[in-house]
Short mmCIF file of C-alpha atoms and ligand atoms in Angstrom, two decimals:
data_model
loop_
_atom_site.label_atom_id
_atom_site.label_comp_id
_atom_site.label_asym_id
_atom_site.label_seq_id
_atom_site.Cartn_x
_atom_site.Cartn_y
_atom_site.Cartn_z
CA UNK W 1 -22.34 10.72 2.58
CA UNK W 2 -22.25 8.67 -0.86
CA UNK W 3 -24.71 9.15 -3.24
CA UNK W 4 -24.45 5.92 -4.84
CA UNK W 5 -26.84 2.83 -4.70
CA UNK W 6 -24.68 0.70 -3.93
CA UNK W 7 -22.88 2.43 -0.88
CA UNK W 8 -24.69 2.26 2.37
CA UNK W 9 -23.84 4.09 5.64
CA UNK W 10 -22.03 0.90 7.20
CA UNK W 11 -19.71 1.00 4.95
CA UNK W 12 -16.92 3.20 6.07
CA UNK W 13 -13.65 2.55 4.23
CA UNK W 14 -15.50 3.96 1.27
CA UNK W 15 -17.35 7.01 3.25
CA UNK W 16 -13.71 7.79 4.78
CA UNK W 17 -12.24 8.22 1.64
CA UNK W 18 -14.94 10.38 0.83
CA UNK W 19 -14.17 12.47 3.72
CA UNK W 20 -10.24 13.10 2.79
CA UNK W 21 -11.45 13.99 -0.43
CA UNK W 22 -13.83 16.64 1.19
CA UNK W 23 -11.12 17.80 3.35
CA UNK W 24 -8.89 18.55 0.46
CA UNK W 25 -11.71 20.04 -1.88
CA UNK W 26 -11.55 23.91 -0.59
CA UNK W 27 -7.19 23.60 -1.97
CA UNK W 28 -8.56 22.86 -4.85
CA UNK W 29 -9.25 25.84 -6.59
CA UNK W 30 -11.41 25.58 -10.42
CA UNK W 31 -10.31 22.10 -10.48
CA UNK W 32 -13.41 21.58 -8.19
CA UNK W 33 -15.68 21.22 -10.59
CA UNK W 34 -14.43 17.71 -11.09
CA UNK W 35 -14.08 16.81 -7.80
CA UNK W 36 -17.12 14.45 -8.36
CA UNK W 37 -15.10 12.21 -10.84
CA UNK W 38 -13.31 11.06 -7.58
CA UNK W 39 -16.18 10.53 -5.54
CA UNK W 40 -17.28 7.27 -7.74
CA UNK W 41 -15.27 4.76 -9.45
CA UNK W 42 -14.63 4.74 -13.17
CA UNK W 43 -15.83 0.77 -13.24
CA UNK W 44 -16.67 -1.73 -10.88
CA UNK W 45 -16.81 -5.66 -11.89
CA UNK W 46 -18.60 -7.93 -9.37
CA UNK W 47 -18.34 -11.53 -10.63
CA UNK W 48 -19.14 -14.77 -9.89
CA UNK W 49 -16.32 -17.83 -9.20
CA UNK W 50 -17.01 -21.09 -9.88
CA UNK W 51 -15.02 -23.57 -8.99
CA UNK W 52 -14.51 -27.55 -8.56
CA UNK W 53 -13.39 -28.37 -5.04
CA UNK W 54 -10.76 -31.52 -4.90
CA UNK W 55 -13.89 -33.71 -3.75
CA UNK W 56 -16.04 -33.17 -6.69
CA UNK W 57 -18.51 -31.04 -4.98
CA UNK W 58 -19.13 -26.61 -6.64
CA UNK W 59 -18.65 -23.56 -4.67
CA UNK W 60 -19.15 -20.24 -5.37
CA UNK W 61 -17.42 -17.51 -4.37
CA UNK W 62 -17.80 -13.73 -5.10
CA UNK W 63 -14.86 -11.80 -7.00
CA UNK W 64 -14.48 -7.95 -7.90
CA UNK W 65 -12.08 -5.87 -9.60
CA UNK W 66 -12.61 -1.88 -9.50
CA UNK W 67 -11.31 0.37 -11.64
CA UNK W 68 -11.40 3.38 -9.45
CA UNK W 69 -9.60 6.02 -11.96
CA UNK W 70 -7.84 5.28 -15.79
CA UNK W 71 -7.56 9.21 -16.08
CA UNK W 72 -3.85 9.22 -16.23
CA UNK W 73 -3.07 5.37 -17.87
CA UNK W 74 -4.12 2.23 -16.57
CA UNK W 75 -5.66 1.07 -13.50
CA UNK W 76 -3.18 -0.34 -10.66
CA UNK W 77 -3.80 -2.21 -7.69
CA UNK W 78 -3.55 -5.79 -5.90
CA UNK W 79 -5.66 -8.79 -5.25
CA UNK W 80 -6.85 -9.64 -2.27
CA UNK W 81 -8.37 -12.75 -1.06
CA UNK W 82 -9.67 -12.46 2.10
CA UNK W 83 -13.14 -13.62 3.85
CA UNK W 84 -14.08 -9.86 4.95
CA UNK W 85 -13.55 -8.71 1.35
CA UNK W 86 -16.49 -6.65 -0.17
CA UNK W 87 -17.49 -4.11 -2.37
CA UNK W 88 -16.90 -1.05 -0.37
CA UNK W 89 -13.67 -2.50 0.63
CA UNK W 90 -12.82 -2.81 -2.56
CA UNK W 91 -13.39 0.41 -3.96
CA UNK W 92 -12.06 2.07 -1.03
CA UNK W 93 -8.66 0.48 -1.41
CA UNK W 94 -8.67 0.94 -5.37
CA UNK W 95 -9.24 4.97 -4.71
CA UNK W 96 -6.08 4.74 -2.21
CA UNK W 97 -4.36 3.81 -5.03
CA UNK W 98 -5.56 6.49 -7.47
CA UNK W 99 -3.96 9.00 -4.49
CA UNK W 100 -1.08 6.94 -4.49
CA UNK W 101 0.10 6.40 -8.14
CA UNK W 102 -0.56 10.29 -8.53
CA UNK W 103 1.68 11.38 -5.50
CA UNK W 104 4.43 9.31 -7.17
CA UNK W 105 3.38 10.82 -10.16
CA UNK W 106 3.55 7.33 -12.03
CA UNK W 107 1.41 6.85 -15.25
CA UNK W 108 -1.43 4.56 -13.46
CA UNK W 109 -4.49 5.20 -12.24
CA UNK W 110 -5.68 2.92 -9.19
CA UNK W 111 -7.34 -0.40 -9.21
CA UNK W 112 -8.37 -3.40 -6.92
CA UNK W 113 -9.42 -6.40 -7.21
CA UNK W 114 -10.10 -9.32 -4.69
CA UNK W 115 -12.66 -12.78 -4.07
CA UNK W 116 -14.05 -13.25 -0.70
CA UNK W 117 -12.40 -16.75 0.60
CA UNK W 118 -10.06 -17.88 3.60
CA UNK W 119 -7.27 -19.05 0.78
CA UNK W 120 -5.98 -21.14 3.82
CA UNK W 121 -9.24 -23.77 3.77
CA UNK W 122 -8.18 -23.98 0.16
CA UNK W 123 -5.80 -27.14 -1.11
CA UNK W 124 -3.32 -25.43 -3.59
CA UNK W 125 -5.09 -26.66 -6.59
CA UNK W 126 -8.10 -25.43 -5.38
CA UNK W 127 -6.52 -22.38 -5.18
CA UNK W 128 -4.78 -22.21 -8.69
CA UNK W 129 -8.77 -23.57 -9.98
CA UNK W 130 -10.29 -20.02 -8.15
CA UNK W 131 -7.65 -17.83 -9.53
CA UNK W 132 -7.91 -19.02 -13.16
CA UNK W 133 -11.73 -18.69 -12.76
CA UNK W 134 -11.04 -15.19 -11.66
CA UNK W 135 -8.56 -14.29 -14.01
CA UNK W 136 -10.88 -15.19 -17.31
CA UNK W 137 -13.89 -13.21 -15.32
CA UNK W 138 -11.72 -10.30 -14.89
CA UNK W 139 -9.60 -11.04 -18.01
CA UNK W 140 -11.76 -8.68 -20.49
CA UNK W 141 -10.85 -5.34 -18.20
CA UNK W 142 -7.10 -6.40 -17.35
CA UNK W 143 -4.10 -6.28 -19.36
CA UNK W 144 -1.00 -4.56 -19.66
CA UNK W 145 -2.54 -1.10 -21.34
CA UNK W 146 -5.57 -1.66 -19.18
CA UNK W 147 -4.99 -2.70 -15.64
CA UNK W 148 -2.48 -4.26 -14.09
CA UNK W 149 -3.07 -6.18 -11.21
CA UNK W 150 -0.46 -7.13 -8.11
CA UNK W 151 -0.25 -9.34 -4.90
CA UNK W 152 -2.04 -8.28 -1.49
CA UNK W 153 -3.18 -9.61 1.45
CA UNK W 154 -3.59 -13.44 0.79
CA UNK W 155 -1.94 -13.65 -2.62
CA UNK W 156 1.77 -13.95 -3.53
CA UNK W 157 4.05 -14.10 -6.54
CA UNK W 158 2.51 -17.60 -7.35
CA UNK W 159 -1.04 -16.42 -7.82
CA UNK W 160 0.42 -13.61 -9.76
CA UNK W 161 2.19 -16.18 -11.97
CA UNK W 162 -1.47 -18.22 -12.68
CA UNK W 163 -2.97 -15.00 -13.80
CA UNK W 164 -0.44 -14.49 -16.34
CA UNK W 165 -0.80 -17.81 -17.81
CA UNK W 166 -4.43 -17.58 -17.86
CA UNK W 167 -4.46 -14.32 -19.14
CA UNK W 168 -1.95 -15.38 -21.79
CA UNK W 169 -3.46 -18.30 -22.57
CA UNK W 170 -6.77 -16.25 -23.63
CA UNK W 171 -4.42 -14.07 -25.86
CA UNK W 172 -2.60 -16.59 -27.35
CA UNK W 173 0.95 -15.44 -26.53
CA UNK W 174 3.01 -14.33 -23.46
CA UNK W 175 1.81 -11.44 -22.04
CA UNK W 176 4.52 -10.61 -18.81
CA UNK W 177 3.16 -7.07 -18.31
CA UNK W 178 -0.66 -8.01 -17.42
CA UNK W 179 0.43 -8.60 -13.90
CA UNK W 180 3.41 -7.16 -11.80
CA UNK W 181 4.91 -8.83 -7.90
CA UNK W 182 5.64 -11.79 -10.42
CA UNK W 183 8.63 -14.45 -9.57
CA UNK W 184 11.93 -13.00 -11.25
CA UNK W 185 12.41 -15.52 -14.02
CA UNK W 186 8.62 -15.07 -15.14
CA UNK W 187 9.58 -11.36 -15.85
CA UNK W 188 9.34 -9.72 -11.95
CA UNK W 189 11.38 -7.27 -10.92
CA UNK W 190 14.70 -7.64 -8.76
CA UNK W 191 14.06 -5.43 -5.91
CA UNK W 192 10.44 -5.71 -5.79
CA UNK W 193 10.15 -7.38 -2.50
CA UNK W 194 12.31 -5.19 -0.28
CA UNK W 195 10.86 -1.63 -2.07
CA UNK W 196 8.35 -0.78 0.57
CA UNK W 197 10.79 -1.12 3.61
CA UNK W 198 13.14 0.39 0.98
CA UNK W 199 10.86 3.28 0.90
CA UNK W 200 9.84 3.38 4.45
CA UNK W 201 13.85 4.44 4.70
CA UNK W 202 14.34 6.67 2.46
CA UNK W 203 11.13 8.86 2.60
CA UNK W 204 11.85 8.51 6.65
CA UNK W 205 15.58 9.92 6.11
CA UNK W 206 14.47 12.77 3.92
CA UNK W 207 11.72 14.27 6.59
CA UNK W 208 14.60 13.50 9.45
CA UNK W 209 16.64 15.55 7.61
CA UNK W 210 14.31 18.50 7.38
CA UNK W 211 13.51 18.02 10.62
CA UNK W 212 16.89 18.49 12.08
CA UNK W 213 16.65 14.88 13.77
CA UNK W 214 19.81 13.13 13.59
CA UNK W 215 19.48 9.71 12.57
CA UNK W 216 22.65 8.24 14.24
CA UNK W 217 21.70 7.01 17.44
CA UNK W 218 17.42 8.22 16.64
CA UNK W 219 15.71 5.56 18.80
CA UNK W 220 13.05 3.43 16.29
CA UNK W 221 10.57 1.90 17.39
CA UNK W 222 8.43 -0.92 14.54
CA UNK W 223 5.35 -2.24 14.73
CA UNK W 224 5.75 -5.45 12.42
CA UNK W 225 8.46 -7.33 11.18
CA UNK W 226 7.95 -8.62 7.46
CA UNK W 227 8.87 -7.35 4.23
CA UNK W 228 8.17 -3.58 5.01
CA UNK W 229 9.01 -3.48 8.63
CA UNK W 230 12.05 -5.77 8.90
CA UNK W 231 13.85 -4.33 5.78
CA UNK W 232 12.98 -0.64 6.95
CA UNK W 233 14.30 -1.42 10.54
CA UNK W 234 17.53 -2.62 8.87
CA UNK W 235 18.08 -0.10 6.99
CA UNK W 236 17.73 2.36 9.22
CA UNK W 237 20.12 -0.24 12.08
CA UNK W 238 23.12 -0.08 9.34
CA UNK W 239 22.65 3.94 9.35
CA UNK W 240 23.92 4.03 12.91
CA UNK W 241 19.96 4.57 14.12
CA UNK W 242 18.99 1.87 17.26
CA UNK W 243 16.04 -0.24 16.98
CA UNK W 244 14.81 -0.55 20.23
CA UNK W 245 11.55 -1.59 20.17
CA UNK W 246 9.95 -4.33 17.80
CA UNK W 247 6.62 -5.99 18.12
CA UNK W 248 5.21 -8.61 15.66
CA UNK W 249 2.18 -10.78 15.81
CA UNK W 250 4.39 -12.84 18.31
CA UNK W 251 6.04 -10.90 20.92
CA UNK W 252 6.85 -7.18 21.43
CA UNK W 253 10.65 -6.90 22.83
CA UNK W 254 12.81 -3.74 24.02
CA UNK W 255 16.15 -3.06 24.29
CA UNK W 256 17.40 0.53 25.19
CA UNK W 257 20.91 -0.08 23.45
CA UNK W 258 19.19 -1.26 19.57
CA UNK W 259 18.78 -4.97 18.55
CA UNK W 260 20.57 -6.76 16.15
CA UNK W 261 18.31 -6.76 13.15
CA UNK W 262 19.97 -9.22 11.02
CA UNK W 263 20.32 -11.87 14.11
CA UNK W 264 16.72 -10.82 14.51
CA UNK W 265 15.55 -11.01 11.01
CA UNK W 266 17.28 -14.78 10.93
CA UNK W 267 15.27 -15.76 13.77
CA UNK W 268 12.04 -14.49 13.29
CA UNK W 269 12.13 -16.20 10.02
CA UNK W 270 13.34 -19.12 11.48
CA UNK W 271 10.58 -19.61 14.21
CA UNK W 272 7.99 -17.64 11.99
CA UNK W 273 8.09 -14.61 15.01
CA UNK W 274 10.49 -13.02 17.07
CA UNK W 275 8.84 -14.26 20.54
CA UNK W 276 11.49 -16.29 22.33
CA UNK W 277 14.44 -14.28 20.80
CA UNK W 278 17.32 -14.08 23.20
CA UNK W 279 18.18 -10.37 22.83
CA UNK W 280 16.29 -7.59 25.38
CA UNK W 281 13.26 -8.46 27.25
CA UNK W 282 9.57 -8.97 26.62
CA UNK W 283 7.43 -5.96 26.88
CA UNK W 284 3.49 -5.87 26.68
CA UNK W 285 1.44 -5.42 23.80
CA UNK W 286 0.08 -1.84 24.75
CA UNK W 287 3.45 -0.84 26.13
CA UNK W 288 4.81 -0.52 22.67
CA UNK W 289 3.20 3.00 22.01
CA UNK W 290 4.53 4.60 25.33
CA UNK W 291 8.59 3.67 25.13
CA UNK W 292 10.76 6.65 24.78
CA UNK W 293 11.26 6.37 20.40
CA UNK W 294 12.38 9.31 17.97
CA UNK W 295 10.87 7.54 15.58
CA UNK W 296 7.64 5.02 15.20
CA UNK W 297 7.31 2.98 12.00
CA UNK W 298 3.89 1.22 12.02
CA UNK W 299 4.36 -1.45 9.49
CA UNK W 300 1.68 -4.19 10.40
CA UNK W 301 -1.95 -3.15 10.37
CA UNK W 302 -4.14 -0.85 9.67
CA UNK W 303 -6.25 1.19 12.59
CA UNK W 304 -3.11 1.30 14.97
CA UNK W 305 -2.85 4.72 16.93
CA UNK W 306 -5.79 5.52 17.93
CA UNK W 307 -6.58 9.31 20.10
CA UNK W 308 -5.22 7.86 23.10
CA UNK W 309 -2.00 6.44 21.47
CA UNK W 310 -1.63 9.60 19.73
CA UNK W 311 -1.48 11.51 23.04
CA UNK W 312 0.78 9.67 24.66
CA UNK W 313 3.17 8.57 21.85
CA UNK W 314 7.02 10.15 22.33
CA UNK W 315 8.23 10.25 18.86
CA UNK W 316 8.76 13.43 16.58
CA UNK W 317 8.52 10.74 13.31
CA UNK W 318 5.67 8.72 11.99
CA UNK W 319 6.62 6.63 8.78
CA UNK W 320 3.02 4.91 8.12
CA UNK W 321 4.33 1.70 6.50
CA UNK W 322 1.27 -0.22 7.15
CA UNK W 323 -1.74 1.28 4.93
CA UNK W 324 -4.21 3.70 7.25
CA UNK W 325 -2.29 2.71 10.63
CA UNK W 326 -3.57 6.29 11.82
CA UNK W 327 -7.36 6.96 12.48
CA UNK W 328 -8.47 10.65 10.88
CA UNK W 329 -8.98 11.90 15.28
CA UNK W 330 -5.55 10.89 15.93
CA UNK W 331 -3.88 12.89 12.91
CA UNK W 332 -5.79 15.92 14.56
CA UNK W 333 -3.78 15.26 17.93
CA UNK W 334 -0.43 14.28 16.20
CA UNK W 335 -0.76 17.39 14.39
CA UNK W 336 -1.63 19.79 17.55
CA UNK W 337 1.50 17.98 19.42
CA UNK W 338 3.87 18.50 16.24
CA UNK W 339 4.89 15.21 15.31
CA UNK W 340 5.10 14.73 11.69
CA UNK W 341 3.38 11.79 9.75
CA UNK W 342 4.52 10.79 6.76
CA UNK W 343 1.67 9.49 5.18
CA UNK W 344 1.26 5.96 4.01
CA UNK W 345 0.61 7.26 0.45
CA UNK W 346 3.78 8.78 -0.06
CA UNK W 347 5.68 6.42 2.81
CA UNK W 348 4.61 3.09 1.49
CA UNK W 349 4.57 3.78 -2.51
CA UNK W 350 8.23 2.01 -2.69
CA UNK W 351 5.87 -1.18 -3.68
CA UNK W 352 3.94 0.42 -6.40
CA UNK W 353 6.53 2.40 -7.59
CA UNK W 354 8.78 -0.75 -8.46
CA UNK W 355 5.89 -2.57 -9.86
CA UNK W 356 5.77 0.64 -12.14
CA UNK W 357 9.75 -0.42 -13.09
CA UNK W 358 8.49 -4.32 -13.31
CA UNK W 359 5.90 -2.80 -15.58
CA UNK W 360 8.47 -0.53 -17.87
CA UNK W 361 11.21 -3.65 -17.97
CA UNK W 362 8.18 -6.12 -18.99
CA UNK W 363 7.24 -3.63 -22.02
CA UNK W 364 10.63 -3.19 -22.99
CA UNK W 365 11.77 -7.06 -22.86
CA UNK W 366 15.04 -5.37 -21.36
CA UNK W 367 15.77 -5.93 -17.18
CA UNK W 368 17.78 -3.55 -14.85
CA UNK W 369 20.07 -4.95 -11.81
CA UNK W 370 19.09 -4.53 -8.71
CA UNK W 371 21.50 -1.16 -8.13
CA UNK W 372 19.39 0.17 -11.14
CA UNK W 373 16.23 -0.47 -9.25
CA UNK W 374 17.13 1.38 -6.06
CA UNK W 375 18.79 4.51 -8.04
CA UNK W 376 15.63 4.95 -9.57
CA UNK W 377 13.40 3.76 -6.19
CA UNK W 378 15.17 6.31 -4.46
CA UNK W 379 15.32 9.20 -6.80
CA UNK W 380 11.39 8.69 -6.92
CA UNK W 381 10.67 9.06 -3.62
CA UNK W 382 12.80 11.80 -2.57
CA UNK W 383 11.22 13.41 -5.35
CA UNK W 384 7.57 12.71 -4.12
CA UNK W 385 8.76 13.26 -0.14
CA UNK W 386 9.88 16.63 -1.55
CA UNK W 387 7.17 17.78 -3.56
CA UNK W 388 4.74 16.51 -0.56
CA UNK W 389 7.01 18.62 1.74
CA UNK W 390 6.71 21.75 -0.18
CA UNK W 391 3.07 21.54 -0.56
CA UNK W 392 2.41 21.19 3.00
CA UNK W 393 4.66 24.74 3.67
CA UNK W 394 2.93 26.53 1.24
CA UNK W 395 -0.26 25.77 2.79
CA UNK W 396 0.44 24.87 6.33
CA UNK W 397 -1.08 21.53 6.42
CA UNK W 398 -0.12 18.01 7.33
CA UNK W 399 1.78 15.60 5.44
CA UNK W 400 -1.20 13.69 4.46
CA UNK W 401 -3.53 16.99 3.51
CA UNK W 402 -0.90 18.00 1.26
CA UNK W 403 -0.48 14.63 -0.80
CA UNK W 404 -3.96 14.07 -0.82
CA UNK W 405 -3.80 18.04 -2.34
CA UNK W 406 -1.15 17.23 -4.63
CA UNK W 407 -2.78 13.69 -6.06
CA UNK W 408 -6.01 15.25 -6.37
CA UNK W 409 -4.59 18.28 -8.46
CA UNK W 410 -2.71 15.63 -10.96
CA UNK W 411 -5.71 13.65 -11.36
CA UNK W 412 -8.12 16.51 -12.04
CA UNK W 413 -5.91 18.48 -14.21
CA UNK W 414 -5.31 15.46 -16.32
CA UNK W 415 -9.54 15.42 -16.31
CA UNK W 416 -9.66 18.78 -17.14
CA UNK W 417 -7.46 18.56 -19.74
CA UNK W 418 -8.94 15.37 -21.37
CA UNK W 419 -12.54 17.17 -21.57
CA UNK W 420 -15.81 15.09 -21.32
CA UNK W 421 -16.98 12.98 -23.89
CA UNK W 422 -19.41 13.54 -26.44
CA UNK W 423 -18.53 17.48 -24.88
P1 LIG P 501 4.02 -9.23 6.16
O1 LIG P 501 2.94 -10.23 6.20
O2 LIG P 501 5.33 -9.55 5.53
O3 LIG P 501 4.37 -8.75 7.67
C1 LIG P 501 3.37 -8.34 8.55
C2 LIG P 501 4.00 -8.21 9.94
O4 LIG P 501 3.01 -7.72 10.82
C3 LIG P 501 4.46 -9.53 10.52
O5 LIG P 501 5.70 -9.34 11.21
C4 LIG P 501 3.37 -9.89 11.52
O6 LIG P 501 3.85 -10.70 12.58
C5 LIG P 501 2.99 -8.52 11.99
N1 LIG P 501 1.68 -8.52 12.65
C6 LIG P 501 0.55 -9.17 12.26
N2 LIG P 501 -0.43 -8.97 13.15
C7 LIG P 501 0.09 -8.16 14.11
C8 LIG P 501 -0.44 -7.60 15.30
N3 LIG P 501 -1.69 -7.83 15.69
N4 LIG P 501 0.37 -6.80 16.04
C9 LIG P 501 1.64 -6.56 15.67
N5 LIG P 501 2.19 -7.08 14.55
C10 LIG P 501 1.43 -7.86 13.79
O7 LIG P 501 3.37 -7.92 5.52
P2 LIG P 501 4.11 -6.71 4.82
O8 LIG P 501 4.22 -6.98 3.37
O9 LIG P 501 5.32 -6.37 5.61
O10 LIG P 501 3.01 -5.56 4.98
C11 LIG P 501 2.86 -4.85 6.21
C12 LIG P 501 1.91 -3.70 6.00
O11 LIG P 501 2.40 -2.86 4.95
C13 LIG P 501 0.48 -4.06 5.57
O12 LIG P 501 -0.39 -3.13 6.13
C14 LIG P 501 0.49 -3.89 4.07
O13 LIG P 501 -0.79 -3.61 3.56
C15 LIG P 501 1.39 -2.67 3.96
N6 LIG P 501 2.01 -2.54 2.64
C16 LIG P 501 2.82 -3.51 2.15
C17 LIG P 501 3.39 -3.35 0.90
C18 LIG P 501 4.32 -4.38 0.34
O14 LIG P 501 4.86 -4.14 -0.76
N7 LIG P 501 4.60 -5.47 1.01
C19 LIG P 501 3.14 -2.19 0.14
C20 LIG P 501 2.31 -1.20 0.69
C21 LIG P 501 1.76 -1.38 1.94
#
């Protein structure tokens, strides 16, 4: 239970983050003592958003940006515009991201931001107006030593481009590194958009490895088919692995001998889905979790396998591309039938961890190829998948226990170290 004012029992994302952070306090050691400066965020901005709709008339809408943790360098974290966004939300997600900047062991603490609106009942000017009205709200906590904010669900590279200019516009010059998930000739970073799928693979091909599961010929099944789950599935198609089950917002198909994920990928973008393509047949919604699968990439949503999916599900591999696809009771199950989870904190970080190289190239006016991008991408997540790994043997946990475990000890070390002010 939270003992802040502003948290009430309704709100769960924040109460279950509070609960992985319980479940990893007795690992902790001494470092416990400063557990608590996890347990509340460092700042949280509610603010109020203005704006002139295209026929004249003023709406208000409400905008936050929380600063969960700056205790290893500045706050990262998207922007969401969504009509369920909300304070708890909010914070919740910007804690996630403290975990996850820490696993990866980037310099970033975690941060999010977002304004309660359907951005589809906005015209596009509206929806540049909001997003410079949210920008100069926020603009006094943001910046590129400060926080850097990022797309999420609702925004995109050119709502990421508007806060730059507004931001720079307050400075007075071009400031590129304020914001990362920016369009390529506005300083983003080649790669950027395929690095979670990117990730997906290569954090997936690590634990198949040390599992003794053979990827040529693994059967994969993946819930989702956008940037994460479409680039992971190919990926993992061209290393000899068959994708036989896919499911979108569209369709779910199946196909015991693999599909074609490029011929797939074409369509789906083609007729915004894959429902209707001509390859294997059309399976149920529910039916997805029981086909026979090695592995099972959820890359969609959040709240996906549930207790009962979890006892019935036949693969040895979870890559958790979507963020908190698995509900806390299912791990439990997963765990007791030995299928490993690689958790979306480690799994997913492909994202974050090139926004961290958008970030770096932005500072140094100096931009790496794309090749460059994925050396390092790579090398940083078999390094985290690693470290993750070993933590888990030495203390016989789960996947997600042990980054949670690992996160936790950066973050409170660095708190240690940096003492409490006035002392
Ligand atoms: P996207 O919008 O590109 O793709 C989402 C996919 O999910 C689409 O194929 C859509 O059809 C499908 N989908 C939507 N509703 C569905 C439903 N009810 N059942 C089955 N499929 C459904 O999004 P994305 O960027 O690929 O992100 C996917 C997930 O990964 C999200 O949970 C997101 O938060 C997470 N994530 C994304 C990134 C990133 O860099 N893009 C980073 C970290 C985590």
């Amino acid at each position: 239970m939270s003992n802040l004012s502003y948290i009430h029992e309704k709100d769960t994302a924040w109460l279950t983050f509070l609960e992985q952070i319980e479940r990893v306090t007795p690992y902790l050691s001494d470092l416990k003592e400063h557990i608590d400066v996890l347990k509340r965020p460092k700042r949280t901005l509610i603010v109020d958003v203005p704006i002139v709709m295209d026929d004249g008339t003023i709406r208000h809408f409400e905008g936050y940006r929380v600063q969960h943790s700056l205790t290893r360098g500045p706050g990262k974290g998207g922007i969401r515009y969504h009509p369920d966004v909300n304070l708890n939300e909010v914070m919740a997600l910007s804690a996630w991201m403290t975990i996850k900047t820490a696993v990866l062991n980037l310099p970033f603490g975690g941060a999010k931001g977002g304004i309660r609106v359907d951005p589809k009942t906005l015209s596009p000017r509206e929806l540049e107006r909001l997003t410079r009205r949210y920008t100069s709200e926020i603009s006094y906590i943001i910046g590129p030593q400060k926080d850097i904010p990022a797309p999420d669900v609702g925004t995109n590279q050119n709502v990421m481009a508007w806060i730059m200019d507004t931001y720079s516009s307050g400075q007075g010059h071009t400031v590129t590194g304020v914001v990362t998930g920016k369009p390529v000739h506005l300083g983003g970073s080649l790669g950027r958009v395929k690095a979670t799928g990117r990730g997906v693979f290569v954090t997936g091909l690590e634990a198949a490895q040390k599992l003794n599961l053979h990827i040529q010929n693994a059967k994969i099944a993946v819930q989702g088919f956008g940037n994460v789950g479409a680039e992971a599935a190919r990926l993992f198609a061209e290393s000899g692995a068959k994708v036989v089950c896919v499911q979108d917002h569209s369709a779910t198909l199946y196909d015991s001998n693999g599909f074609d994920i490029p011929a797939l990928q074409s369509y789906a973008e083609i007729h915004s889905g894959i429902a209707g393509f001509p390859q294997g047949k059309k399976i149920s919604t529910d039916d997805f979790w029981q086909v026979e699968m090695d592995i099972c990439i959820p890359a969609a949503l959040e709240g996906q396998i549930t207790l009962e999916r979890a006892q019935n599900l036949q693969a040895k591999l979870i890559l958790e591309g979507a963020n908190g696809p698995t509900y806390p009771e299912a791990d439990d199950i997963l765990k007791s039938r030995g299928i490993t989870v690689v958790p979306d904190v480690v799994c997913n970080a492909g994202g974050v961890t090139v926004s961290y190289f958008e970030w770096v190239q932005d500072m140094a006016s100096y931009f790496w190829s794309e090749d460059e991008i994925n050396q390092r991408l790579d090398k940083l997540m078999i390094q985290a998948i690693n470290d993750v790994w070993t933590m888990a043997e030495q203390h016989q946990c789960t996947l997600r226990t042990a980054a949670y475990i690992l996160a936790c000890r950066r973050i409170l070390t660095a708190r240690k170290e940096r003492g409490v002010f006035p002392g």
